[in-house]
XYZ file of C-alpha atoms in Angstrom:
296
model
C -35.822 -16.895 -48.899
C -36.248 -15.704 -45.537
C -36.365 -12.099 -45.324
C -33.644 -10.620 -43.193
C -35.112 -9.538 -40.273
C -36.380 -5.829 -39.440
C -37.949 -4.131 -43.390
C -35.508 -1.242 -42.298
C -32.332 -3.635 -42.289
C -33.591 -5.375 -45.288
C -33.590 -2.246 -46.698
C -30.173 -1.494 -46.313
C -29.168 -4.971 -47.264
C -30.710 -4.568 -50.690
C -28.753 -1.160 -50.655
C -25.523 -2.592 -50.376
C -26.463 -5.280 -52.446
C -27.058 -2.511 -55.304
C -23.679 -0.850 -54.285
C -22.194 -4.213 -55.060
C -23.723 -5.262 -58.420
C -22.988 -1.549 -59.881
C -19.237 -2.204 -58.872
C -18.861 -5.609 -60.755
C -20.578 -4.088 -63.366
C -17.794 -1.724 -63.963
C -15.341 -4.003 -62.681
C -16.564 -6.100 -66.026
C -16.811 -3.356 -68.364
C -12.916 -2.803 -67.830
C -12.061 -6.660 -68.103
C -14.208 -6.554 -71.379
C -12.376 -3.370 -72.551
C -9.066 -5.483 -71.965
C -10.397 -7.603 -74.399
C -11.424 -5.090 -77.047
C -8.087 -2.808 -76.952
C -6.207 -6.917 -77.714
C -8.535 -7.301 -80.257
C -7.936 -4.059 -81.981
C -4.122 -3.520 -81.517
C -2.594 -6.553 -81.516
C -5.084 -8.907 -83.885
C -4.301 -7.307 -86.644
C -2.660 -10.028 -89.232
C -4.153 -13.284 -90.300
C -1.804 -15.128 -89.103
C 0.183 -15.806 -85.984
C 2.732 -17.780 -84.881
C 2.897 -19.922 -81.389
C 4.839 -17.704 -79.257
C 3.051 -14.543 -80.570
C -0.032 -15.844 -79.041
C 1.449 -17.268 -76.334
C 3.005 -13.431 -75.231
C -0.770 -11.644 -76.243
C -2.447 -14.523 -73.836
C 0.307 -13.658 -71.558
C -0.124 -9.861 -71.096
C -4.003 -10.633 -71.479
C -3.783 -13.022 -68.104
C -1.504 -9.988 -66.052
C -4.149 -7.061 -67.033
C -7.305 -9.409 -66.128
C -5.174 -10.314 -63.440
C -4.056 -7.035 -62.414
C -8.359 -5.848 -62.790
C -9.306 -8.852 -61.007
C -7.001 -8.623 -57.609
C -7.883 -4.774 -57.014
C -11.673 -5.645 -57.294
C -11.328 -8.288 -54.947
C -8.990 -5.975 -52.560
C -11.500 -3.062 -52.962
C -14.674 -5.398 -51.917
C -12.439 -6.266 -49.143
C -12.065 -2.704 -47.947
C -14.975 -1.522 -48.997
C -16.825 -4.289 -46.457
C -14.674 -3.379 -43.843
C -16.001 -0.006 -43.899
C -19.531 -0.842 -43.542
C -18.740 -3.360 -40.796
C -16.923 -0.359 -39.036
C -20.281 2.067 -39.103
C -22.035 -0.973 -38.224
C -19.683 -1.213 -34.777
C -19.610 2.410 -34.224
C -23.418 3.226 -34.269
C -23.858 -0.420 -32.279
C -20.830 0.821 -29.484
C -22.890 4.018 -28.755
C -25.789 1.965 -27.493
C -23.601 0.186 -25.903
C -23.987 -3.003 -27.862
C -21.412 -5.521 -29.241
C -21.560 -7.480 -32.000
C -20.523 -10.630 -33.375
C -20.023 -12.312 -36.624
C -19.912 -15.764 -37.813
C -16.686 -16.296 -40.009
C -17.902 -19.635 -41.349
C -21.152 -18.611 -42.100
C -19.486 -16.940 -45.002
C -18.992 -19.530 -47.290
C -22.648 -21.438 -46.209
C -23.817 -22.784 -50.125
C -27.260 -22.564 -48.933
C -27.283 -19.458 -47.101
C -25.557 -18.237 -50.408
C -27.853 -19.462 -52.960
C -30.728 -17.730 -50.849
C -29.139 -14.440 -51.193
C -28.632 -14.573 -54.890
C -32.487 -15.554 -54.982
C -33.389 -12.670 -53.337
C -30.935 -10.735 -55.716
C -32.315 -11.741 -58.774
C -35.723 -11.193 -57.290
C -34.725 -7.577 -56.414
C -33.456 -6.855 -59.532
C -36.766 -7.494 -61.170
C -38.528 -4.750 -59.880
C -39.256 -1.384 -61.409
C -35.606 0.390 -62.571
C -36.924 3.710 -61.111
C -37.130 2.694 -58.047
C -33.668 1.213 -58.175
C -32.546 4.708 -58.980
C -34.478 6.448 -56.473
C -32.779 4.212 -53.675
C -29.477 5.541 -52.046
C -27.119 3.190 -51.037
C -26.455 5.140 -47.736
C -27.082 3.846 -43.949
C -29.363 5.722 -42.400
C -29.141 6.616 -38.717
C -30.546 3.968 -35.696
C -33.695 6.150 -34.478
C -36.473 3.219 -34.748
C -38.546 2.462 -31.763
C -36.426 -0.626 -30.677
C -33.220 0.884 -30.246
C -34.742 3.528 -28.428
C -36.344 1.314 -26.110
C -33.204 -0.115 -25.227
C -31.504 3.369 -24.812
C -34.624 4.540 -22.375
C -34.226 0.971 -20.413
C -30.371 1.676 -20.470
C -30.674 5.049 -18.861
C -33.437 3.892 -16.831
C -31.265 0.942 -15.525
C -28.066 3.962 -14.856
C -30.824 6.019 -13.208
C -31.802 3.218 -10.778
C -28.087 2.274 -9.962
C -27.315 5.695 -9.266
C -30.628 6.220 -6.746
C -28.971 2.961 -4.840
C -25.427 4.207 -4.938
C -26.802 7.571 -3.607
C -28.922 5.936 -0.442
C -25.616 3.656 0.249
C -23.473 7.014 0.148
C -26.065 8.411 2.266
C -26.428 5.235 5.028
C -22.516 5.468 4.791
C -22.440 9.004 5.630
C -24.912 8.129 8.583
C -22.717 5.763 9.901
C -19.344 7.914 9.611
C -20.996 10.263 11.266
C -22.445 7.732 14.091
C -18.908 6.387 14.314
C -17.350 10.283 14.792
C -19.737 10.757 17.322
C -18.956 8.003 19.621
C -15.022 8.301 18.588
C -15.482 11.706 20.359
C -17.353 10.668 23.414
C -15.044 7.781 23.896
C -12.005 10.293 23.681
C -13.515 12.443 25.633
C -14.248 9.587 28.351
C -10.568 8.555 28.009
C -9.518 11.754 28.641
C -11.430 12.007 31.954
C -10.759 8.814 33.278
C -6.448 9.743 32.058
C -7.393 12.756 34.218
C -8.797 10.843 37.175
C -5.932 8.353 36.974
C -3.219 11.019 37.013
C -4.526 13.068 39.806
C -4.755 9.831 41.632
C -1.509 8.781 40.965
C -0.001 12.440 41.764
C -1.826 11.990 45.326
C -0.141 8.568 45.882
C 2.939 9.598 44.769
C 3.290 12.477 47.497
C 2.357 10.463 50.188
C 4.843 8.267 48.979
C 7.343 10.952 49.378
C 6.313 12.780 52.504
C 6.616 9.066 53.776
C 10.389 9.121 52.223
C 10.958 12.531 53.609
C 9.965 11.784 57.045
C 11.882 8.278 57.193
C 15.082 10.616 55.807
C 14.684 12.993 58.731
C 14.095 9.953 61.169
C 17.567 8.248 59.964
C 18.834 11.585 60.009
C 17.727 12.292 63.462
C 19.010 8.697 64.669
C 21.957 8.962 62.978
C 22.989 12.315 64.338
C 22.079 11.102 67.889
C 24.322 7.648 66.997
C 26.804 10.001 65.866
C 26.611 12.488 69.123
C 26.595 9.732 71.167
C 30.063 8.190 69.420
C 31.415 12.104 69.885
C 30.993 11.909 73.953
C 32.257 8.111 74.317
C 35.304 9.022 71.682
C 35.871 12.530 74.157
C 35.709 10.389 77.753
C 37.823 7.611 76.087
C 40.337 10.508 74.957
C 40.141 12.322 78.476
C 40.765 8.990 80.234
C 43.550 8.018 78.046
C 45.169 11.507 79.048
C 44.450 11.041 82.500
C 46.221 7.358 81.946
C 49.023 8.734 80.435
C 49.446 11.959 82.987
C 49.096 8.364 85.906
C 51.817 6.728 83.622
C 53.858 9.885 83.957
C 53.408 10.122 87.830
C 54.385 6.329 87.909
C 57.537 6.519 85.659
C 58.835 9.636 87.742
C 57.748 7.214 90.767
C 59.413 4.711 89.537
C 62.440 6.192 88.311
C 62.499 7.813 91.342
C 62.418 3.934 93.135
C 64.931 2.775 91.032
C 67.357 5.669 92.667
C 66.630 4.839 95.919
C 66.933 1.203 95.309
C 70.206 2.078 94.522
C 70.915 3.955 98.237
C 68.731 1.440 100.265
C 68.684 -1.702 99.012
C 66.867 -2.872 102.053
C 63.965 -1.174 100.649
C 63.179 -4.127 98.453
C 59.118 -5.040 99.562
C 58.386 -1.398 98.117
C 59.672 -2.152 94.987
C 57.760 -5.148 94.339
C 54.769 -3.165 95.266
C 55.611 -0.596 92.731
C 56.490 -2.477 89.975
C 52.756 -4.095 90.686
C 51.190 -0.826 90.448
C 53.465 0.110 86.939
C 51.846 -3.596 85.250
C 48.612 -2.832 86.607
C 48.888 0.772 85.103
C 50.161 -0.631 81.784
C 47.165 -3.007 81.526
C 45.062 -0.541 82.010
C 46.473 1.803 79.252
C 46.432 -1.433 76.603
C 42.811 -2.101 77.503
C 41.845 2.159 77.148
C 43.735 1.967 73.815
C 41.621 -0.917 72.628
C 38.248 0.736 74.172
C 38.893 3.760 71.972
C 40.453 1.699 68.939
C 36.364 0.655 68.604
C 35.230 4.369 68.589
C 38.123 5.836 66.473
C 36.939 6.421 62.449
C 39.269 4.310 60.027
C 41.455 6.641 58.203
């Protein structure tokens, strides 16, 4: 039979192996001592009948039964133990491992290992005793190699995480640098921009203010201008109206004498002429100063 692997983990395999055999063997000596305390209670007469035996066999099969099933339950336990201090020492190096389920029940792998049983148990009973069925802790050269490469490979990932934190910091600060010239640069130009803009917009409103005044001058000329030609236009319509005046009392006066000399009728006709012309004049005044007048 192939040995199994590394002497130190043959070692412990022919430690459990020991563990194992010295719990059957007790595991037996109770089955056998079922067999004894039937013997010697209940076998007592020379003669039984049917069901008699039938009810020792009976009680015989539950206790066997009974010493059988916690064995097996206990070897059950008992293995997942040792596979648990097999995954904790194995997680701390960071290792995982695997089993084979139906590798279990290989007839040739299992014949092998009862081989090497029987060829264990051959050697010298002291040295059986001497052994201690106890795992001893993972310090060999191998696993400490792999711990050493482990923390070597950490070390090395954590100088290249350190120069990229450092080219990173470089850069931030690269980037804050020009971030603050180019705000600063935007702020100059936002300054050059605004005092531009301020000296456009007051020329713009000088410009305003002087075509205010202009319209302001023009319009109070316009409007001084309106004021005279409304005042002659009002002074000629009273001088109209003092004529029209003159003329009725002239012609009123015409009308009298018409009535004492009506001979007199060529002067008359003359002043009736002069009282149309008159009136024509007055209509076209009104309308002159009808243009001038505001609209109430």
């Amino acid at each position: 039979m192939a040995e199994f692997g590394h002497e130190h983990h043959q070692n412990e395999v022919v430690n459990y192996m020991r563990f194992a055999r010295s719990k059957m063997v007790l595991r037996l000596k109770t089955i056998d001592s079922c067999f004894e305390e039937l013997k010697d209670s209940r076998l007592v007469e020379e003669t039984f009948t049917v069901d008699e035996v039938k009810e020792m066999l009976d009680g015989l099969q539950m206790v066997v039964r009974g010493e059988v099933e916690m064995e097996l339950i206990n070897t059950a336990h008992t293995n997942v133990l040792l596979l648990r201090q097999l995954f904790s020492q194995a997680e701390k190096f960071y290792l995982r491992l695997q089993s084979d389920i139906s590798e279990l029940e290989n007839r040739e792998l299992l014949e092998q290992v009862a081989e090497f049983e029987k060829t264990d148990f051959k050697t010298d009973k002291r040295n059986q005793e001497t052994s201690k069925p106890k795992l001893a802790p993972l310090n060999e050269g191998g696993v400490s190699e792999l711990l050493n490469k482990e923390i070597a490979r950490l070390q090395e990932e954590n100088d290249k995480l350190k120069a990229r934190m450092r080219t990173l910091e470089s850069q931030a600060m690269s980037a804050l640098d020009e971030r603050t010239k180019a705000d600063r640069a935007l702020k100059d130009l936002q300054k050059v921009q605004g005092d531009q803009q301020l000296a456009s917009q007051s020329k713009e409103i000088n410009s305003l203010e002087d075509t205010v005044a202009s319209l302001r001058d023009d319009y109070e000329r316009s409007l001084s201008a309106n004021s005279a030609s409304q005042k002659g236009l009002q002074e000629n319509l009273i001088s109209a109206k003092h004529e029209l005046l003159r003329v009725q009392d002239q012609l009123s006066l015409a009308e009298k004498e018409l009535d004492k000399k009506f001979q007199q009728t060529a002067a008359y006709r003359n002043m009736k002429e002069i009282l149309t012309k008159k009136n024509e004049q007055i209509k076209d005044i009104r309308k002159r100063l009808q243009r001038y007048e505001p609209n109430e």
